[in-house]
Amino acid sequence: MNHFHECGSCFDWTLGQRIAARGCDPNDFACVHIGNQVTTPCPDHPDPADCPDILISYFARFDEYSIAVRDGGTSAVAIRYCPWCGVKLPESKRSRWFDELTALGYTDFYGDDIPAQFWTDAWYKNAK
């Protein structure tokens, strides 16, 4: 166990195995630390935002990671680097989301007529 706790490579490998066991690909994340955080399930809280033990949230629509502000609301602080290893996370696509919808003529960004792909990561992953 001493080796496990002292060897970053073995620890990271273990995190990768946990992510894979949850049905996700560790390579889909900037690092295994972020991947472990956003794939950790909570049996007591179906919505990860309600779980006090889940530290990092991922918003696929904006490709954005954040740390929740536990004040009873839904506030969060966007992060640009992994708090554990310092790896740079993807640039948020939040501004681009609003820009693309504006270019399509939308002014009510939370209206029901927003195309379905804009509520997921499909709008930027499938962009031409």
Short mmCIF file of N, CA and C in Angstrom, two decimals:
data_model
loop_
_atom_site.label_atom_id
_atom_site.label_comp_id
_atom_site.label_asym_id
_atom_site.label_seq_id
_atom_site.Cartn_x
_atom_site.Cartn_y
_atom_site.Cartn_z
N MET A 1 0.81 -1.20 0.00
CA MET A 1 0.00 0.00 0.00
C MET A 1 0.85 1.26 0.00
N ASN A 2 2.04 1.18 0.62
CA ASN A 2 2.89 2.37 0.63
C ASN A 2 3.23 2.80 -0.79
N HIS A 3 3.57 1.81 -1.63
CA HIS A 3 3.90 2.14 -3.02
C HIS A 3 2.71 2.83 -3.70
N PHE A 4 1.52 2.27 -3.52
CA PHE A 4 0.33 2.83 -4.14
C PHE A 4 0.15 4.30 -3.76
N HIS A 5 0.31 4.61 -2.49
CA HIS A 5 0.11 5.99 -2.02
C HIS A 5 1.24 6.92 -2.40
N GLU A 6 2.40 6.38 -2.68
CA GLU A 6 3.55 7.21 -3.02
C GLU A 6 3.80 7.32 -4.52
N CYS A 7 3.21 6.44 -5.30
CA CYS A 7 3.47 6.40 -6.74
C CYS A 7 2.30 7.04 -7.50
N GLY A 8 2.54 8.22 -8.04
CA GLY A 8 1.50 8.91 -8.80
C GLY A 8 1.02 8.12 -10.00
N SER A 9 1.92 7.42 -10.66
CA SER A 9 1.54 6.64 -11.84
C SER A 9 0.57 5.52 -11.49
N CYS A 10 0.85 4.82 -10.39
CA CYS A 10 -0.05 3.73 -9.97
C CYS A 10 -1.39 4.28 -9.51
N PHE A 11 -1.37 5.39 -8.80
CA PHE A 11 -2.61 6.01 -8.33
C PHE A 11 -3.45 6.45 -9.53
N ASP A 12 -2.81 7.10 -10.51
CA ASP A 12 -3.53 7.55 -11.70
C ASP A 12 -4.07 6.37 -12.50
N TRP A 13 -3.29 5.29 -12.59
CA TRP A 13 -3.76 4.09 -13.28
C TRP A 13 -5.04 3.57 -12.62
N THR A 14 -5.05 3.55 -11.29
CA THR A 14 -6.21 3.07 -10.55
C THR A 14 -7.43 3.95 -10.82
N LEU A 15 -7.23 5.26 -10.86
CA LEU A 15 -8.34 6.16 -11.18
C LEU A 15 -8.88 5.87 -12.58
N GLY A 16 -7.98 5.62 -13.52
CA GLY A 16 -8.39 5.27 -14.88
C GLY A 16 -9.23 4.00 -14.91
N GLN A 17 -8.85 3.03 -14.09
CA GLN A 17 -9.60 1.78 -14.00
C GLN A 17 -10.99 2.01 -13.41
N ARG A 18 -11.09 2.90 -12.43
CA ARG A 18 -12.39 3.24 -11.84
C ARG A 18 -13.30 3.87 -12.88
N ILE A 19 -12.73 4.80 -13.64
CA ILE A 19 -13.52 5.48 -14.68
C ILE A 19 -14.03 4.47 -15.69
N ALA A 20 -13.15 3.57 -16.13
CA ALA A 20 -13.53 2.54 -17.10
C ALA A 20 -14.61 1.62 -16.53
N ALA A 21 -14.50 1.28 -15.25
CA ALA A 21 -15.49 0.41 -14.62
C ALA A 21 -16.86 1.08 -14.56
N ARG A 22 -16.89 2.39 -14.61
CA ARG A 22 -18.15 3.15 -14.62
C ARG A 22 -18.72 3.29 -16.04
N GLY A 23 -18.04 2.67 -17.01
CA GLY A 23 -18.53 2.70 -18.38
C GLY A 23 -18.08 3.89 -19.19
N CYS A 24 -17.06 4.60 -18.70
CA CYS A 24 -16.54 5.78 -19.41
C CYS A 24 -15.10 5.52 -19.85
N ASP A 25 -14.66 6.27 -20.83
CA ASP A 25 -13.30 6.15 -21.32
C ASP A 25 -12.44 7.21 -20.64
N PRO A 26 -11.43 6.81 -19.88
CA PRO A 26 -10.57 7.79 -19.20
C PRO A 26 -9.93 8.79 -20.16
N ASN A 27 -9.75 8.39 -21.41
CA ASN A 27 -9.13 9.27 -22.40
C ASN A 27 -10.06 10.38 -22.87
N ASP A 28 -11.32 10.32 -22.48
CA ASP A 28 -12.27 11.39 -22.85
C ASP A 28 -12.13 12.61 -21.94
N PHE A 29 -11.28 12.54 -20.94
CA PHE A 29 -11.12 13.62 -19.98
C PHE A 29 -9.71 14.20 -20.06
N ALA A 30 -9.57 15.43 -19.62
CA ALA A 30 -8.26 16.10 -19.64
C ALA A 30 -7.26 15.36 -18.75
N CYS A 31 -7.75 14.76 -17.67
CA CYS A 31 -6.90 13.96 -16.78
C CYS A 31 -7.79 12.99 -16.01
N VAL A 32 -7.19 11.99 -15.39
CA VAL A 32 -7.97 10.99 -14.66
C VAL A 32 -8.59 11.57 -13.39
N HIS A 33 -8.01 12.63 -12.85
CA HIS A 33 -8.56 13.23 -11.63
C HIS A 33 -9.92 13.86 -11.92
N ILE A 34 -10.00 14.63 -12.99
CA ILE A 34 -11.27 15.23 -13.39
C ILE A 34 -12.25 14.13 -13.81
N GLY A 35 -11.77 13.17 -14.59
CA GLY A 35 -12.63 12.07 -15.01
C GLY A 35 -13.21 11.31 -13.84
N ASN A 36 -12.40 11.06 -12.83
CA ASN A 36 -12.88 10.37 -11.64
C ASN A 36 -13.96 11.19 -10.94
N GLN A 37 -13.75 12.48 -10.83
CA GLN A 37 -14.72 13.34 -10.15
C GLN A 37 -16.07 13.37 -10.87
N VAL A 38 -16.04 13.56 -12.17
CA VAL A 38 -17.31 13.75 -12.88
C VAL A 38 -18.03 12.44 -13.21
N THR A 39 -17.35 11.30 -13.01
CA THR A 39 -18.03 10.02 -13.23
C THR A 39 -18.39 9.32 -11.93
N THR A 40 -18.05 9.91 -10.80
CA THR A 40 -18.37 9.31 -9.51
C THR A 40 -19.88 9.36 -9.27
N PRO A 41 -20.51 8.20 -9.11
CA PRO A 41 -21.96 8.20 -8.84
C PRO A 41 -22.22 8.35 -7.34
N CYS A 42 -23.41 8.78 -7.01
CA CYS A 42 -23.83 8.84 -5.61
C CYS A 42 -25.17 8.12 -5.50
N PRO A 43 -25.22 7.04 -4.73
CA PRO A 43 -26.47 6.29 -4.60
C PRO A 43 -27.57 7.07 -3.88
N ASP A 44 -27.18 8.09 -3.12
CA ASP A 44 -28.16 8.86 -2.35
C ASP A 44 -28.69 10.08 -3.08
N HIS A 45 -27.98 10.51 -4.13
CA HIS A 45 -28.37 11.72 -4.85
C HIS A 45 -28.33 11.47 -6.36
N PRO A 46 -29.48 11.20 -6.98
CA PRO A 46 -29.50 10.97 -8.43
C PRO A 46 -28.94 12.16 -9.22
N ASP A 47 -29.15 13.37 -8.72
CA ASP A 47 -28.60 14.56 -9.36
C ASP A 47 -27.29 14.90 -8.66
N PRO A 48 -26.15 14.79 -9.36
CA PRO A 48 -24.86 15.07 -8.72
C PRO A 48 -24.78 16.46 -8.08
N ALA A 49 -25.55 17.41 -8.58
CA ALA A 49 -25.53 18.76 -8.01
C ALA A 49 -26.05 18.78 -6.58
N ASP A 50 -26.81 17.75 -6.20
CA ASP A 50 -27.36 17.68 -4.85
C ASP A 50 -26.44 16.98 -3.86
N CYS A 51 -25.38 16.38 -4.34
CA CYS A 51 -24.49 15.59 -3.48
C CYS A 51 -23.35 16.45 -2.93
N PRO A 52 -23.23 16.54 -1.61
CA PRO A 52 -22.16 17.35 -1.03
C PRO A 52 -20.78 16.73 -1.21
N ASP A 53 -20.72 15.46 -1.60
CA ASP A 53 -19.43 14.79 -1.78
C ASP A 53 -18.87 14.90 -3.19
N ILE A 54 -19.69 15.30 -4.13
CA ILE A 54 -19.21 15.46 -5.50
C ILE A 54 -18.73 16.90 -5.65
N LEU A 55 -17.45 17.04 -5.92
CA LEU A 55 -16.81 18.35 -5.91
C LEU A 55 -16.85 19.08 -7.24
N ILE A 56 -16.70 18.33 -8.32
CA ILE A 56 -16.57 18.93 -9.64
C ILE A 56 -17.79 18.59 -10.48
N SER A 57 -18.33 19.59 -11.16
CA SER A 57 -19.44 19.38 -12.08
C SER A 57 -18.94 19.62 -13.50
N TYR A 58 -19.56 18.91 -14.43
CA TYR A 58 -19.24 19.10 -15.84
C TYR A 58 -20.53 19.44 -16.58
N PHE A 59 -20.50 20.52 -17.33
CA PHE A 59 -21.64 20.95 -18.14
C PHE A 59 -21.27 20.72 -19.59
N ALA A 60 -21.75 19.61 -20.13
CA ALA A 60 -21.40 19.22 -21.50
C ALA A 60 -21.79 20.28 -22.52
N ARG A 61 -22.92 20.94 -22.30
CA ARG A 61 -23.40 21.94 -23.26
C ARG A 61 -22.34 23.02 -23.51
N PHE A 62 -21.60 23.38 -22.46
CA PHE A 62 -20.58 24.43 -22.59
C PHE A 62 -19.16 23.87 -22.55
N ASP A 63 -19.00 22.54 -22.40
CA ASP A 63 -17.69 21.91 -22.23
C ASP A 63 -16.95 22.61 -21.10
N GLU A 64 -17.63 22.70 -19.95
CA GLU A 64 -17.16 23.53 -18.85
C GLU A 64 -17.19 22.76 -17.53
N TYR A 65 -16.10 22.89 -16.80
CA TYR A 65 -15.98 22.27 -15.48
C TYR A 65 -16.11 23.36 -14.42
N SER A 66 -16.70 22.99 -13.27
CA SER A 66 -16.84 23.98 -12.21
C SER A 66 -16.88 23.30 -10.85
N ILE A 67 -16.66 24.12 -9.83
CA ILE A 67 -16.79 23.69 -8.44
C ILE A 67 -18.06 24.34 -7.92
N ALA A 68 -18.93 23.52 -7.34
CA ALA A 68 -20.21 24.02 -6.83
C ALA A 68 -20.00 24.90 -5.61
N VAL A 69 -20.80 25.94 -5.52
CA VAL A 69 -20.84 26.78 -4.32
C VAL A 69 -21.99 26.22 -3.49
N ARG A 70 -21.68 25.63 -2.37
CA ARG A 70 -22.68 24.95 -1.54
C ARG A 70 -23.37 25.95 -0.61
N ASP A 71 -24.22 26.78 -1.21
CA ASP A 71 -24.95 27.79 -0.43
C ASP A 71 -26.46 27.59 -0.53
N GLY A 72 -26.86 26.43 -1.01
CA GLY A 72 -28.27 26.15 -1.16
C GLY A 72 -28.81 26.48 -2.54
N GLY A 73 -28.03 27.17 -3.35
CA GLY A 73 -28.45 27.53 -4.69
C GLY A 73 -27.75 26.68 -5.73
N THR A 74 -27.72 27.18 -6.95
CA THR A 74 -27.09 26.43 -8.05
C THR A 74 -25.81 27.09 -8.54
N SER A 75 -25.25 28.00 -7.76
CA SER A 75 -24.04 28.71 -8.17
C SER A 75 -22.85 27.76 -8.27
N ALA A 76 -21.96 28.09 -9.18
CA ALA A 76 -20.74 27.32 -9.36
C ALA A 76 -19.64 28.26 -9.86
N VAL A 77 -18.41 27.88 -9.60
CA VAL A 77 -17.26 28.66 -10.03
C VAL A 77 -16.55 27.85 -11.11
N ALA A 78 -16.47 28.41 -12.31
CA ALA A 78 -15.79 27.73 -13.41
C ALA A 78 -14.31 27.58 -13.09
N ILE A 79 -13.75 26.44 -13.48
CA ILE A 79 -12.31 26.22 -13.29
C ILE A 79 -11.66 25.98 -14.64
N ARG A 80 -10.42 26.37 -14.76
CA ARG A 80 -9.68 26.23 -16.02
C ARG A 80 -8.58 25.18 -15.93
N TYR A 81 -8.25 24.77 -14.70
CA TYR A 81 -7.19 23.79 -14.48
C TYR A 81 -7.66 22.76 -13.46
N CYS A 82 -7.17 21.55 -13.58
CA CYS A 82 -7.49 20.51 -12.61
C CYS A 82 -6.91 20.90 -11.26
N PRO A 83 -7.73 20.88 -10.20
CA PRO A 83 -7.22 21.24 -8.87
C PRO A 83 -6.21 20.24 -8.31
N TRP A 84 -6.14 19.01 -8.84
CA TRP A 84 -5.24 17.99 -8.32
C TRP A 84 -3.91 17.94 -9.05
N CYS A 85 -3.93 18.09 -10.38
CA CYS A 85 -2.67 17.93 -11.12
C CYS A 85 -2.28 19.15 -11.94
N GLY A 86 -3.19 20.11 -12.08
CA GLY A 86 -2.87 21.33 -12.80
C GLY A 86 -3.03 21.27 -14.30
N VAL A 87 -3.51 20.16 -14.84
CA VAL A 87 -3.72 20.05 -16.28
C VAL A 87 -4.73 21.10 -16.74
N LYS A 88 -4.45 21.72 -17.87
CA LYS A 88 -5.38 22.71 -18.43
C LYS A 88 -6.62 21.99 -18.94
N LEU A 89 -7.77 22.51 -18.55
CA LEU A 89 -9.04 21.96 -18.99
C LEU A 89 -9.47 22.64 -20.29
N PRO A 90 -10.42 22.08 -21.01
CA PRO A 90 -10.85 22.72 -22.27
C PRO A 90 -11.40 24.12 -22.01
N GLU A 91 -11.25 24.98 -23.01
CA GLU A 91 -11.82 26.32 -22.92
C GLU A 91 -13.34 26.20 -22.91
N SER A 92 -13.99 26.95 -22.06
CA SER A 92 -15.45 26.96 -22.01
C SER A 92 -15.99 27.43 -23.36
N LYS A 93 -17.06 26.80 -23.76
CA LYS A 93 -17.72 27.17 -25.02
C LYS A 93 -19.01 27.96 -24.75
N ARG A 94 -19.14 28.48 -23.55
CA ARG A 94 -20.33 29.23 -23.15
C ARG A 94 -20.59 30.43 -24.06
N SER A 95 -19.59 31.27 -24.27
CA SER A 95 -19.77 32.45 -25.14
C SER A 95 -20.08 32.04 -26.57
N ARG A 96 -19.40 31.01 -27.03
CA ARG A 96 -19.63 30.51 -28.39
C ARG A 96 -21.07 30.01 -28.54
N TRP A 97 -21.62 29.36 -27.50
CA TRP A 97 -23.00 28.86 -27.50
C TRP A 97 -23.97 30.01 -27.74
N PHE A 98 -23.80 31.09 -26.96
CA PHE A 98 -24.67 32.25 -27.12
C PHE A 98 -24.47 32.90 -28.49
N ASP A 99 -23.22 33.01 -28.93
CA ASP A 99 -22.93 33.62 -30.24
C ASP A 99 -23.58 32.83 -31.38
N GLU A 100 -23.48 31.51 -31.33
CA GLU A 100 -24.05 30.70 -32.41
C GLU A 100 -25.57 30.78 -32.43
N LEU A 101 -26.18 30.77 -31.25
CA LEU A 101 -27.64 30.89 -31.21
C LEU A 101 -28.09 32.28 -31.67
N THR A 102 -27.33 33.31 -31.30
CA THR A 102 -27.65 34.67 -31.74
C THR A 102 -27.56 34.75 -33.26
N ALA A 103 -26.53 34.14 -33.82
CA ALA A 103 -26.35 34.14 -35.28
C ALA A 103 -27.50 33.42 -35.98
N LEU A 104 -28.12 32.47 -35.29
CA LEU A 104 -29.26 31.75 -35.85
C LEU A 104 -30.57 32.51 -35.64
N GLY A 105 -30.49 33.67 -34.97
CA GLY A 105 -31.66 34.50 -34.78
C GLY A 105 -32.38 34.34 -33.45
N TYR A 106 -31.82 33.57 -32.54
CA TYR A 106 -32.48 33.37 -31.24
C TYR A 106 -32.17 34.53 -30.29
N THR A 107 -33.17 34.93 -29.53
CA THR A 107 -32.99 35.95 -28.51
C THR A 107 -33.42 35.44 -27.13
N ASP A 108 -34.27 34.43 -27.10
CA ASP A 108 -34.69 33.79 -25.85
C ASP A 108 -33.88 32.50 -25.73
N PHE A 109 -32.79 32.57 -24.97
CA PHE A 109 -31.86 31.45 -24.92
C PHE A 109 -32.33 30.29 -24.06
N TYR A 110 -33.44 30.43 -23.43
CA TYR A 110 -33.96 29.35 -22.62
C TYR A 110 -35.35 28.94 -23.09
N GLY A 111 -35.70 29.36 -24.29
CA GLY A 111 -37.00 29.02 -24.87
C GLY A 111 -37.05 27.59 -25.37
N ASP A 112 -38.26 27.12 -25.52
CA ASP A 112 -38.47 25.74 -25.96
C ASP A 112 -38.08 25.50 -27.41
N ASP A 113 -37.93 26.57 -28.19
CA ASP A 113 -37.65 26.37 -29.60
C ASP A 113 -36.16 26.29 -29.92
N ILE A 114 -35.30 26.32 -28.92
CA ILE A 114 -33.85 26.14 -29.16
C ILE A 114 -33.66 24.72 -29.69
N PRO A 115 -32.91 24.53 -30.77
CA PRO A 115 -32.69 23.18 -31.31
C PRO A 115 -32.11 22.23 -30.25
N ALA A 116 -32.57 21.00 -30.27
CA ALA A 116 -32.21 20.00 -29.25
C ALA A 116 -30.70 19.83 -29.10
N GLN A 117 -29.95 19.89 -30.19
CA GLN A 117 -28.50 19.66 -30.09
C GLN A 117 -27.81 20.72 -29.24
N PHE A 118 -28.43 21.89 -29.08
CA PHE A 118 -27.82 22.94 -28.28
C PHE A 118 -27.97 22.71 -26.77
N TRP A 119 -28.73 21.71 -26.37
CA TRP A 119 -28.86 21.39 -24.95
C TRP A 119 -27.85 20.33 -24.53
N THR A 120 -27.06 19.83 -25.48
CA THR A 120 -26.03 18.83 -25.22
C THR A 120 -24.72 19.33 -25.81
N ASP A 121 -23.74 18.45 -25.89
CA ASP A 121 -22.47 18.80 -26.51
C ASP A 121 -22.49 18.57 -28.02
N ALA A 122 -23.62 18.10 -28.56
CA ALA A 122 -23.71 17.80 -29.99
C ALA A 122 -23.48 19.04 -30.86
N TRP A 123 -23.88 20.21 -30.41
CA TRP A 123 -23.76 21.42 -31.23
C TRP A 123 -22.31 21.74 -31.58
N TYR A 124 -21.35 21.45 -30.71
CA TYR A 124 -19.95 21.73 -31.06
C TYR A 124 -19.22 20.46 -31.51
N LYS A 125 -19.64 19.31 -31.06
CA LYS A 125 -18.97 18.08 -31.50
C LYS A 125 -19.33 17.74 -32.95
N ASN A 126 -20.53 18.11 -33.38
CA ASN A 126 -20.96 17.81 -34.75
C ASN A 126 -20.81 19.00 -35.68
N ALA A 127 -20.19 20.08 -35.21
CA ALA A 127 -20.03 21.29 -36.04
C ALA A 127 -19.12 20.99 -37.23
N LYS A 128 -19.45 21.65 -38.32
CA LYS A 128 -18.65 21.43 -39.54
C LYS A 128 -17.58 22.46 -39.66
#
